[in-house]
Coordinates of N, CA and C in Angstrom, one line a residue:
M11 N 12.4 46.9 46.8 CA 11.3 45.9 46.8 C 11.2 45.3 48.2
S12 N 10.0 45.2 48.7 CA 9.9 44.6 50.1 C 10.1 43.1 50.0
I13 N 10.4 42.6 51.2 CA 10.7 41.1 51.3 C 9.5 40.3 50.9
S14 N 8.3 40.7 51.3 CA 7.1 39.9 51.0 C 6.9 39.9 49.5
L15 N 7.1 41.0 48.8 CA 6.9 41.1 47.4 C 7.9 40.3 46.6
R16 N 9.2 40.3 47.1 CA 10.2 39.5 46.5 C 9.9 38.0 46.6
V17 N 9.4 37.6 47.8 CA 9.1 36.2 48.0 C 8.0 35.8 47.0
L18 N 7.0 36.7 46.9 CA 5.8 36.4 46.0 C 6.3 36.2 44.5
C19 N 7.2 37.1 44.1 CA 7.7 36.9 42.7 C 8.5 35.6 42.5
L20 N 9.3 35.2 43.5 CA 10.0 34.0 43.4 C 9.1 32.8 43.4
L21 N 8.0 32.8 44.2 CA 7.1 31.7 44.1 C 6.3 31.6 42.8
S22 N 6.0 32.8 42.2 CA 5.3 32.8 40.9 C 6.2 32.3 39.8
A23 N 7.5 32.6 39.9 CA 8.4 32.1 38.9 C 8.6 30.6 39.0
A24 N 8.5 30.1 40.2 CA 8.6 28.6 40.3 C 7.3 27.9 39.9
I25 N 6.2 28.5 40.1 CA 4.9 27.9 39.9 C 4.5 27.8 38.4
L26 N 4.9 28.9 37.7 CA 4.5 29.0 36.2 C 5.0 27.9 35.4
P27 N 6.4 27.6 35.5 CA 6.8 26.4 34.6 C 6.1 25.1 35.0
L28 N 5.8 24.9 36.3 CA 5.2 23.7 36.6 C 3.8 23.6 36.0
S29 N 3.1 24.8 36.0 CA 1.7 24.8 35.4 C 1.8 24.6 34.0
A30 N 2.8 25.1 33.3 CA 2.9 24.9 31.8 C 3.2 23.5 31.5
Q31 N 4.0 22.8 32.4 CA 4.3 21.4 32.1 C 3.1 20.5 32.3
K32 N 2.2 20.9 33.3 CA 1.0 20.1 33.6 C 0.0 20.3 32.4
A33 N -0.1 21.5 31.9 CA -1.0 21.8 30.8 C -0.6 21.0 29.5
K34 N 0.8 21.0 29.3 CA 1.3 20.3 28.1 C 1.1 18.8 28.3
A35 N 1.2 18.3 29.5 CA 1.0 16.8 29.7 C -0.4 16.5 29.5
A36 N -1.3 17.4 29.8 CA -2.8 17.1 29.7 C -3.2 17.1 28.3
Q37 N -2.5 17.7 27.3 CA -2.9 17.6 25.9 C -2.7 16.2 25.4
K38 N -3.6 15.8 24.5 CA -3.6 14.5 23.8 C -2.5 14.5 22.8
P39 N -1.7 13.4 22.7 CA -0.7 13.4 21.6 C -1.3 13.5 20.2
D40 N -0.5 14.1 19.3 CA -0.9 14.2 18.0 C -1.0 12.8 17.3
K41 N -2.1 12.4 16.9 CA -2.3 11.1 16.3 C -1.6 10.9 14.9
S42 N -1.2 12.0 14.3 CA -0.5 11.9 13.0 C 0.9 11.4 13.2
D43 N 1.4 11.4 14.5 CA 2.7 10.9 14.7 C 2.7 9.4 15.1
N44 N 1.6 8.7 14.7 CA 1.6 7.2 15.1 C 2.3 6.3 14.2
G45 N 2.9 6.9 13.1 CA 3.7 6.1 12.2 C 3.0 5.3 11.2
I46 N 1.7 5.4 11.1 CA 0.9 4.7 10.1 C 0.9 5.4 8.8
T47 N 1.3 4.7 7.7 CA 1.3 5.3 6.4 C 0.6 4.4 5.4
V48 N 0.1 5.0 4.3 CA -0.5 4.3 3.2 C 0.0 4.8 1.9
R49 N 0.1 3.9 0.9 CA 0.4 4.2 -0.5 C -0.7 3.7 -1.3
L50 N -1.0 4.5 -2.4 CA -2.2 4.2 -3.2 C -1.8 3.8 -4.6
V51 N -2.6 3.0 -5.3 CA -2.5 2.7 -6.7 C -3.8 2.2 -7.2
A52 N -4.2 2.7 -8.3 CA -5.6 2.4 -8.9 C -5.5 1.6 -10.2
S53 N -6.5 0.8 -10.4 CA -6.5 0.0 -11.7 C -6.8 1.0 -12.8
D54 N -7.6 2.0 -12.5 CA -8.0 3.0 -13.6 C -8.4 4.3 -12.8
V55 N -8.2 5.4 -13.4 CA -8.7 6.7 -12.8 C -9.7 7.3 -13.7
Q56 N -10.9 7.5 -13.2 CA -12.0 8.1 -13.9 C -11.9 9.6 -13.9
E57 N -12.5 10.3 -14.8 CA -12.5 11.7 -15.0 C -12.9 12.4 -13.7
G58 N -12.2 13.4 -13.3 CA -12.5 14.1 -12.1 C -11.9 13.5 -10.8
Q59 N -11.2 12.4 -11.0 CA -10.6 11.7 -9.8 C -9.1 11.6 -9.8
E60 N -8.5 12.5 -10.7 CA -7.1 12.5 -10.8 C -6.4 13.0 -9.6
K61 N -7.0 13.9 -8.9 CA -6.4 14.4 -7.7 C -7.3 14.0 -6.5
V62 N -6.6 13.4 -5.5 CA -7.4 12.9 -4.3 C -6.7 13.4 -3.0
F63 N -7.4 13.2 -1.9 CA -6.8 13.3 -0.6 C -7.4 12.3 0.3
I64 N -6.7 12.1 1.5 CA -7.2 11.1 2.5 C -7.6 11.9 3.7
Q65 N -8.8 11.5 4.2 CA -9.4 12.2 5.4 C -9.5 11.1 6.5
T66 N -9.0 11.5 7.7 CA -9.2 10.7 8.9 C -9.8 11.6 9.9
D67 N -11.0 11.3 10.3 CA -11.8 12.2 11.2 C -11.8 13.6 10.6
E68 N -11.2 14.6 11.3 CA -11.3 16.0 10.7 C -10.0 16.3 10.0
K69 N -9.0 15.4 10.0 CA -7.7 15.7 9.4 C -7.7 15.3 7.9
K70 N -7.1 16.2 7.1 CA -7.0 15.9 5.7 C -5.5 15.9 5.2
S71 N -5.2 15.0 4.4 CA -3.8 15.0 3.8 C -3.7 16.0 2.7
E72 N -2.5 16.3 2.3 CA -2.3 17.1 1.2 C -2.8 16.4 -0.1
P73 N -3.3 17.2 -1.1 CA -3.7 16.5 -2.3 C -2.6 15.8 -3.0
L74 N -2.9 14.7 -3.7 CA -1.9 13.9 -4.4 C -2.5 13.4 -5.7
D75 N -1.7 13.1 -6.7 CA -2.1 12.5 -7.9 C -2.3 11.0 -7.6
L76 N -3.5 10.5 -8.1 CA -3.8 9.1 -8.0 C -3.1 8.3 -9.1
P77 N -2.1 7.5 -8.8 CA -1.3 6.8 -9.8 C -1.9 5.5 -10.3
T78 N -1.6 5.1 -11.5 CA -2.0 3.8 -12.0 C -0.8 2.9 -12.3
N79 N 0.3 3.5 -12.5 CA 1.5 2.7 -12.9 C 2.6 2.6 -11.9
R80 N 2.4 3.1 -10.7 CA 3.3 3.1 -9.6 C 2.6 3.3 -8.3
L81 N 3.2 3.0 -7.2 CA 2.7 3.3 -5.9 C 2.9 4.8 -5.6
S82 N 1.9 5.4 -5.0 CA 2.1 6.8 -4.5 C 3.1 6.9 -3.4
D83 N 3.6 8.1 -3.2 CA 4.5 8.3 -2.0 C 3.7 8.0 -0.7
P84 N 4.3 7.6 0.3 CA 3.6 7.3 1.6 C 2.9 8.5 2.1
V85 N 1.6 8.3 2.6 CA 0.8 9.3 3.2 C 0.6 9.0 4.6
A86 N 1.0 9.9 5.5 CA 0.7 9.6 7.0 C -0.7 9.8 7.3
V87 N -1.3 8.9 8.0 CA -2.7 9.0 8.4 C -2.8 8.9 9.9
A88 N -3.9 9.5 10.5 CA -4.0 9.6 11.9 C -4.8 8.5 12.5
G89 N -5.2 7.5 11.8 CA -6.0 6.4 12.3 C -6.2 5.3 11.3
R90 N -6.9 4.3 11.7 CA -7.0 3.1 10.8 C -8.3 3.1 10.0
S91 N -9.2 4.1 10.2 CA -10.4 4.2 9.4 C -10.3 5.5 8.6
I92 N -10.1 5.4 7.3 CA -9.9 6.6 6.4 C -10.9 6.6 5.3
V93 N -11.0 7.8 4.7 CA -11.9 8.0 3.6 C -11.0 8.6 2.4
L94 N -11.1 8.0 1.3 CA -10.5 8.6 0.1 C -11.5 9.5 -0.6
K95 N -11.1 10.7 -0.9 CA -11.9 11.7 -1.5 C -11.3 12.3 -2.7
A96 N -12.1 12.7 -3.7 CA -11.6 13.5 -4.8 C -11.5 14.9 -4.4
V97 N -10.4 15.6 -4.9 CA -10.3 17.0 -4.6 C -11.4 17.8 -5.2
A98 N -11.8 17.4 -6.4 CA -13.0 18.1 -7.0 C -14.3 17.8 -6.3
G99 N -14.8 18.8 -5.6 CA -16.1 18.6 -4.9 C -16.0 17.8 -3.6
E100 N -14.8 17.3 -3.3 CA -14.6 16.5 -2.1 C -15.6 15.3 -2.0
A101 N -15.8 14.7 -3.2 CA -16.7 13.5 -3.3 C -16.0 12.3 -2.7
A102 N -16.7 11.6 -1.8 CA -16.1 10.4 -1.2 C -16.0 9.3 -2.3
L103 N -14.8 8.7 -2.4 CA -14.6 7.6 -3.4 C -14.6 6.2 -2.8
C104 N -14.2 6.1 -1.6 CA -14.3 4.8 -0.9 C -13.8 5.0 0.6
N105 N -14.4 4.1 1.4 CA -13.9 4.0 2.8 C -12.9 2.8 2.9
V106 N -11.9 3.0 3.7 CA -10.8 2.0 3.9 C -10.6 1.8 5.3
T107 N -10.6 0.5 5.8 CA -10.3 0.2 7.1 C -9.0 -0.6 7.1
L108 N -8.0 -0.1 7.8 CA -6.6 -0.7 7.8 C -6.6 -1.8 8.9
P109 N -5.9 -2.9 8.7 CA -5.8 -3.9 9.7 C -5.2 -3.4 11.0
G110 N -5.5 -4.1 12.1 CA -5.0 -3.7 13.4 C -3.5 -3.9 13.5
E111 N -3.0 -4.8 12.7 CA -1.6 -5.1 12.8 C -0.8 -4.5 11.6
G112 N 0.3 -3.9 11.9 CA 1.1 -3.3 10.9 C 1.0 -1.8 10.9
R113 N 2.0 -1.1 10.2 CA 1.9 0.4 10.2 C 2.2 0.9 8.8
S114 N 2.5 0.0 7.8 CA 2.8 0.4 6.5 C 1.8 -0.4 5.6
F115 N 1.0 0.3 4.7 CA 0.0 -0.4 3.9 C 0.0 0.1 2.5
V116 N -0.3 -0.8 1.6 CA -0.6 -0.4 0.2 C -2.1 -0.7 0.0
V117 N -2.8 0.3 -0.6 CA -4.2 0.2 -0.9 C -4.4 0.1 -2.4
L118 N -4.9 -1.0 -2.8 CA -5.2 -1.3 -4.2 C -6.6 -0.8 -4.5
L119 N -6.8 0.0 -5.4 CA -8.1 0.6 -5.7 C -8.6 0.1 -7.1
A120 N -9.7 -0.6 -7.1 CA -10.3 -1.2 -8.3 C -11.5 -0.3 -8.6
A121 N -11.4 0.4 -9.8 CA -12.4 1.3 -10.2 C -13.8 0.6 -10.3
E122 N -14.8 1.3 -9.8 CA -16.2 0.8 -9.9 C -17.1 1.8 -10.6
K123 N -17.9 1.4 -11.5 CA -18.8 2.3 -12.1 C -20.1 2.5 -11.3
P124 N -20.7 3.7 -11.4 CA -20.3 4.9 -12.1 C -19.2 5.6 -11.6
T125 N -19.0 5.6 -10.2 CA -17.9 6.3 -9.6 C -17.4 5.5 -8.4
G126 N -16.2 5.9 -7.9 CA -15.7 5.3 -6.7 C -14.8 4.1 -7.0
Y127 N -14.4 3.5 -5.9 CA -13.5 2.4 -5.9 C -13.8 1.3 -4.9
A128 N -13.4 0.1 -5.2 CA -13.4 -1.0 -4.2 C -11.9 -1.1 -3.8
S129 N -11.7 -1.2 -2.5 CA -10.3 -1.2 -2.0 C -9.9 -2.5 -1.4
V130 N -8.7 -2.9 -1.6 CA -8.0 -4.1 -1.0 C -6.8 -3.6 -0.3
V131 N -6.6 -3.9 0.9 CA -5.4 -3.4 1.7 C -4.4 -4.5 1.8
V132 N -3.2 -4.2 1.5 CA -2.1 -5.1 1.6 C -1.1 -4.6 2.7
R133 N -0.8 -5.4 3.7 CA 0.2 -4.9 4.7 C 1.6 -5.0 4.1
A134 N 2.2 -3.8 3.9 CA 3.5 -3.7 3.2 C 4.6 -4.1 4.1
D135 N 4.4 -4.0 5.4 CA 5.5 -4.4 6.4 C 5.3 -5.8 6.9
D136 N 4.5 -6.6 6.2 CA 4.3 -8.0 6.6 C 5.7 -8.8 6.3
P137 N 6.3 -9.4 7.3 CA 7.5 -10.1 7.0 C 7.4 -11.3 6.1
D138 N 6.2 -11.8 5.8 CA 5.9 -12.9 4.9 C 5.7 -12.4 3.5
F139 N 5.7 -11.1 3.3 CA 5.5 -10.5 1.9 C 6.8 -10.0 1.5
K140 N 7.5 -10.8 0.7 CA 8.9 -10.6 0.4 C 9.2 -10.2 -1.1
A141 N 10.4 -9.9 -1.3 CA 10.9 -9.6 -2.7 C 10.7 -10.9 -3.5
G142 N 10.1 -10.7 -4.7 CA 9.8 -11.8 -5.6 C 8.4 -12.3 -5.5
D143 N 7.7 -11.8 -4.5 CA 6.3 -12.2 -4.3 C 5.4 -11.3 -5.2
V144 N 4.2 -11.9 -5.6 CA 3.3 -11.2 -6.4 C 1.9 -11.2 -5.7
F145 N 1.2 -10.1 -5.6 CA -0.1 -10.0 -5.1 C -1.1 -9.8 -6.2
F146 N -2.0 -10.7 -6.4 CA -3.0 -10.6 -7.5 C -4.4 -10.2 -7.0
L147 N -5.0 -9.3 -7.7 CA -6.4 -8.9 -7.4 C -7.2 -9.2 -8.7
N148 N -8.1 -10.2 -8.6 CA -8.9 -10.5 -9.7 C -10.2 -9.8 -9.7
R149 N -10.3 -8.7 -10.5 CA -11.6 -8.0 -10.6 C -12.3 -8.3 -11.9
S150 N -11.9 -9.3 -12.6 CA -12.5 -9.8 -13.8 C -13.8 -10.6 -13.5
T151 N -14.5 -11.0 -14.5 CA -15.7 -11.8 -14.3 C -15.4 -13.3 -14.4
K152 N -14.1 -13.7 -14.6 CA -13.8 -15.0 -14.8 C -12.9 -15.6 -13.7
T153 N -13.0 -17.0 -13.5 CA -12.1 -17.7 -12.7 C -10.8 -17.8 -13.5
L154 N -9.7 -17.4 -12.9 CA -8.4 -17.3 -13.6 C -7.4 -18.3 -13.1
V155 N -6.7 -19.0 -14.0 CA -5.7 -20.0 -13.6 C -4.4 -19.4 -14.0
M156 N -3.5 -19.2 -13.0 CA -2.2 -18.6 -13.2 C -1.1 -19.7 -13.1
K157 N -0.3 -19.8 -14.1 CA 0.9 -20.7 -14.0 C 2.1 -19.9 -14.0
L158 N 2.7 -19.8 -12.8 CA 3.8 -18.9 -12.6 C 5.1 -19.7 -12.6
G159 N 5.6 -20.0 -13.7 CA 6.7 -21.0 -13.8 C 6.3 -22.3 -13.3
G160 N 6.8 -22.8 -12.2 CA 6.4 -24.1 -11.7 C 5.3 -24.0 -10.6
T161 N 4.7 -22.8 -10.4 CA 3.6 -22.6 -9.4 C 2.3 -22.4 -10.1
E162 N 1.2 -23.0 -9.6 CA -0.1 -22.8 -10.2 C -1.0 -22.2 -9.1
L163 N -1.8 -21.2 -9.5 CA -2.7 -20.5 -8.6 C -4.0 -20.3 -9.3
V164 N -5.1 -20.5 -8.6 CA -6.5 -20.3 -9.1 C -7.1 -19.2 -8.3
I165 N -7.6 -18.2 -9.0 CA -8.2 -17.0 -8.3 C -9.6 -16.8 -8.8
E166 N -10.6 -16.9 -7.9 CA -12.0 -16.7 -8.3 C -12.3 -15.2 -8.5
P167 N -13.4 -14.9 -9.2 CA -13.7 -13.5 -9.5 C -13.9 -12.7 -8.1
G168 N -13.3 -11.5 -8.0 CA -13.5 -10.7 -6.8 C -12.5 -11.1 -5.7
Q169 N -11.7 -12.1 -5.9 CA -10.8 -12.6 -4.9 C -9.4 -12.0 -5.1
S170 N -8.5 -12.1 -4.1 CA -7.1 -11.7 -4.2 C -6.3 -12.9 -3.6
A171 N -5.0 -12.9 -4.0 CA -4.1 -14.0 -3.5 C -2.7 -13.5 -3.7
K172 N -1.8 -14.0 -2.8 CA -0.4 -13.8 -3.0 C 0.3 -15.1 -3.4
S173 N 1.2 -15.0 -4.3 CA 2.0 -16.2 -4.7 C 3.4 -15.8 -5.0
R174 N 4.1 -16.8 -5.5 CA 5.5 -16.6 -5.8 C 5.9 -17.5 -7.0
P175 N 6.4 -16.9 -8.1 CA 6.8 -17.8 -9.2 C 8.0 -18.6 -8.8
T176 N 8.1 -19.8 -9.4 CA 9.2 -20.7 -9.2 C 9.8 -21.2 -10.5
T177 N 10.9 -21.9 -10.5 CA 11.5 -22.5 -11.6 C 11.9 -21.5 -12.7
A178 N 12.7 -20.6 -12.4 CA 13.2 -19.6 -13.4 C 14.2 -20.3 -14.4
V179 N 14.1 -19.8 -15.6 CA 15.1 -20.3 -16.6 C 15.7 -19.0 -17.2
D180 N 17.1 -19.0 -17.1 CA 17.8 -17.8 -17.6 C 17.2 -16.5 -16.9
N181 N 16.9 -16.7 -15.6 CA 16.5 -15.5 -14.8 C 15.1 -15.0 -15.2
M182 N 14.3 -15.9 -15.9 CA 13.0 -15.5 -16.4 C 12.0 -16.6 -16.0
Y183 N 10.7 -16.2 -15.7 CA 9.7 -17.1 -15.5 C 8.7 -17.2 -16.7
Q184 N 8.3 -18.4 -17.0 CA 7.2 -18.5 -18.0 C 5.9 -18.4 -17.3
V185 N 5.1 -17.4 -17.7 CA 3.8 -17.1 -17.0 C 2.6 -17.3 -18.0
L186 N 1.7 -18.2 -17.7 CA 0.5 -18.5 -18.5 C -0.7 -18.1 -17.7
I187 N -1.6 -17.4 -18.3 CA -2.9 -17.0 -17.7 C -4.0 -17.5 -18.5
S188 N -4.9 -18.3 -17.9 CA -6.1 -18.9 -18.6 C -7.4 -18.6 -17.9
E189 N -8.4 -18.5 -18.6 CA -9.8 -18.4 -18.1 C -10.4 -19.8 -17.9
R190 N -11.0 -20.1 -16.8 CA -11.6 -21.4 -16.6 C -13.1 -21.3 -16.6
D191 N -13.7 -22.3 -17.4 CA -15.1 -22.4 -17.4 C -15.5 -23.9 -17.6
T192 N -16.8 -24.1 -17.8 CA -17.2 -25.5 -18.0 C -16.6 -26.2 -19.2
A193 N -16.2 -25.5 -20.2 CA -15.6 -26.1 -21.4 C -14.1 -26.3 -21.2
G194 N -13.5 -25.9 -20.1 CA -12.1 -26.1 -19.9 C -11.3 -24.8 -19.7
D195 N -10.0 -24.8 -19.7 CA -9.2 -23.6 -19.6 C -8.8 -23.0 -20.9
K196 N -9.1 -21.7 -21.1 CA -8.8 -21.0 -22.3 C -7.6 -20.1 -22.1
L197 N -6.5 -20.3 -22.7 CA -5.3 -19.5 -22.6 C -5.5 -18.1 -23.1
I198 N -5.2 -17.1 -22.3 CA -5.4 -15.7 -22.8 C -4.1 -14.9 -22.8
S199 N -3.1 -15.5 -22.2 CA -1.8 -14.7 -22.2 C -0.7 -15.7 -21.9
S200 N 0.4 -15.6 -22.7 CA 1.6 -16.3 -22.5 C 2.8 -15.3 -22.5
T201 N 3.5 -15.2 -21.4 CA 4.6 -14.2 -21.4 C 5.7 -14.6 -20.5
R202 N 6.7 -13.8 -20.4 CA 7.8 -14.1 -19.5 C 8.0 -12.9 -18.5
W203 N 8.2 -13.3 -17.3 CA 8.5 -12.2 -16.3 C 9.9 -12.4 -15.7
P204 N 10.6 -11.3 -15.5 CA 11.9 -11.4 -14.9 C 11.9 -11.8 -13.4
A205 N 12.8 -12.6 -13.0 CA 13.0 -13.0 -11.6 C 13.4 -11.7 -10.9
E206 N 12.7 -11.4 -9.8 CA 13.0 -10.2 -9.0 C 13.6 -10.6 -7.7
D207 N 14.7 -10.0 -7.4 CA 15.3 -10.2 -6.1 C 15.3 -9.0 -5.2
A208 N 14.8 -7.9 -5.7 CA 14.8 -6.6 -5.0 C 13.5 -5.9 -5.2
A209 N 12.4 -6.6 -5.6 CA 11.1 -6.0 -5.9 C 10.0 -7.0 -5.7
R210 N 8.8 -6.5 -5.5 CA 7.6 -7.3 -5.5 C 6.6 -6.6 -6.3
S211 N 5.5 -7.3 -6.7 CA 4.6 -6.8 -7.6 C 3.1 -6.9 -7.2
Y212 N 2.3 -6.0 -7.7 CA 0.8 -6.1 -7.5 C 0.2 -6.1 -8.9
V213 N -0.7 -7.1 -9.1 CA -1.3 -7.3 -10.5 C -2.8 -7.1 -10.4
F214 N -3.3 -6.2 -11.2 CA -4.7 -6.0 -11.4 C -5.2 -6.9 -12.6
L215 N -6.2 -7.7 -12.4 CA -6.8 -8.5 -13.5 C -8.2 -8.0 -13.6
T216 N -8.6 -7.4 -14.8 CA -9.9 -6.8 -15.0 C -10.5 -7.2 -16.3
T217 N -11.8 -6.9 -16.5 CA -12.5 -7.1 -17.7 C -12.7 -5.8 -18.4
D218 N -12.2 -5.7 -19.7 CA -12.3 -4.4 -20.4 C -13.7 -4.3 -21.0
D219 N -13.9 -3.1 -21.7 CA -15.2 -2.8 -22.3 C -15.6 -3.8 -23.4
R220 N -14.7 -4.6 -23.9 CA -15.0 -5.6 -24.9 C -15.2 -7.0 -24.3
G221 N -15.1 -7.1 -23.0 CA -15.3 -8.4 -22.4 C -14.1 -9.2 -22.3
R222 N -12.9 -8.6 -22.6 CA -11.7 -9.4 -22.5 C -11.0 -9.2 -21.1
T223 N -10.4 -10.3 -20.7 CA -9.6 -10.2 -19.4 C -8.3 -9.6 -19.7
I224 N -7.9 -8.6 -19.0 CA -6.6 -7.9 -19.2 C -5.9 -7.8 -17.8
Y225 N -4.6 -7.6 -17.9 CA -4.0 -7.4 -16.6 C -2.9 -6.3 -16.7
R226 N -2.6 -5.8 -15.6 CA -1.5 -4.8 -15.5 C -0.8 -5.0 -14.2
A227 N 0.5 -5.0 -14.3 CA 1.4 -5.2 -13.1 C 2.0 -3.8 -12.6
V228 N 2.1 -3.7 -11.3 CA 2.8 -2.5 -10.8 C 3.9 -3.0 -9.9
T229 N 5.1 -2.6 -10.1 CA 6.3 -3.1 -9.4 C 6.6 -2.1 -8.3
E230 N 6.9 -2.7 -7.1 CA 7.4 -2.0 -6.0 C 8.9 -2.3 -5.7
H231 N 9.8 -1.4 -5.9 CA 11.2 -1.7 -5.7 C 11.5 -1.5 -4.2
L232 N 12.1 -2.6 -3.7 CA 12.5 -2.6 -2.3 C 13.9 -2.2 -2.1
E233 N 14.2 -1.6 -0.9 CA 15.5 -1.2 -0.5 C 16.4 -2.5 -0.4
A234 N 17.5 -2.5 -1.0 CA 18.4 -3.7 -0.9 C 18.9 -3.8 0.5
E235 N 18.9 -5.0 1.0 CA 19.4 -5.2 2.4 C 20.9 -4.9 2.4
K236 N 21.3 -4.1 3.5 CA 22.7 -3.7 3.6 C 23.5 -4.9 4.2
K237 N 24.5 -5.3 3.4 CA 25.4 -6.4 3.8 C 26.5 -5.8 4.6
T238 N 26.7 -6.2 5.8 CA 27.8 -5.7 6.7 C 28.9 -6.7 6.6
K239 N 30.1 -6.1 6.4 CA 31.3 -7.0 6.3 C 31.8 -7.3 7.8
P240 N 32.2 -8.5 8.0 CA 32.7 -8.8 9.3 C 33.9 -7.9 9.6
A241 N 34.0 -7.5 10.9 CA 35.1 -6.6 11.3 C 36.5 -7.4 11.2
K242 N 37.5 -6.7 10.8 CA 38.8 -7.3 10.7 C 39.4 -7.4 12.0
K243 N 40.1 -8.6 12.3 CA 40.7 -8.7 13.6 C 42.0 -7.9 13.6
R244 N 42.2 -7.3 14.6 CA 43.5 -6.5 14.8 C 44.6 -7.4 15.1
S245 N 45.7 -7.2 14.5 CA 46.9 -7.9 14.8 C 47.5 -7.5 16.1
K246 N 48.0 -8.4 16.9 CA 48.6 -8.0 18.2 C 50.0 -7.5 18.0

């Protein structure tokens, strides 16, 4: 091999890796690696909407079952504006805009007739949303008065609110739910809820086909905080 040809080969070998590095650097980062996740839960699932997926721009998630009694597994999304679609026919069920702050969210889906859902987004990594807290979504037609042990909460129709029961007795809270109107408060439920130190809850309040206010709670179990033991001092 001549000297000039050998030099040309060496120069090409040095230039190609640099070109590859520049091309790789010019590529936009994969937005699916931004760490944003959502979990879904619905108040009710209508026929044909049992299987759904999430679309962000041109990206689609894997199909998943839309749960009503638990939170779905986390779904990674490529942005903060997403569309929930049914697998059957890819019909759009609702648009969801995630808040600018936070990376982990729970999307509460309240069924709306004839099809689709109204969504309420809860920031799951909010440091002020702790174990023992309850997030209420009032989709009923009534103003509801909640007595959570020693805490009272009033929620207007279509509104949501976060609260925390107090004054537990034997590790249980007495919970009263009443409808408020011009005639006064009408008690519709009296029950006891366990005090939770490793879970928080989401409660749907809705009006059924007979005009009654009903509710359903979904519990989210949180990872227990790891307690580290102090290091033992070594004896000299």
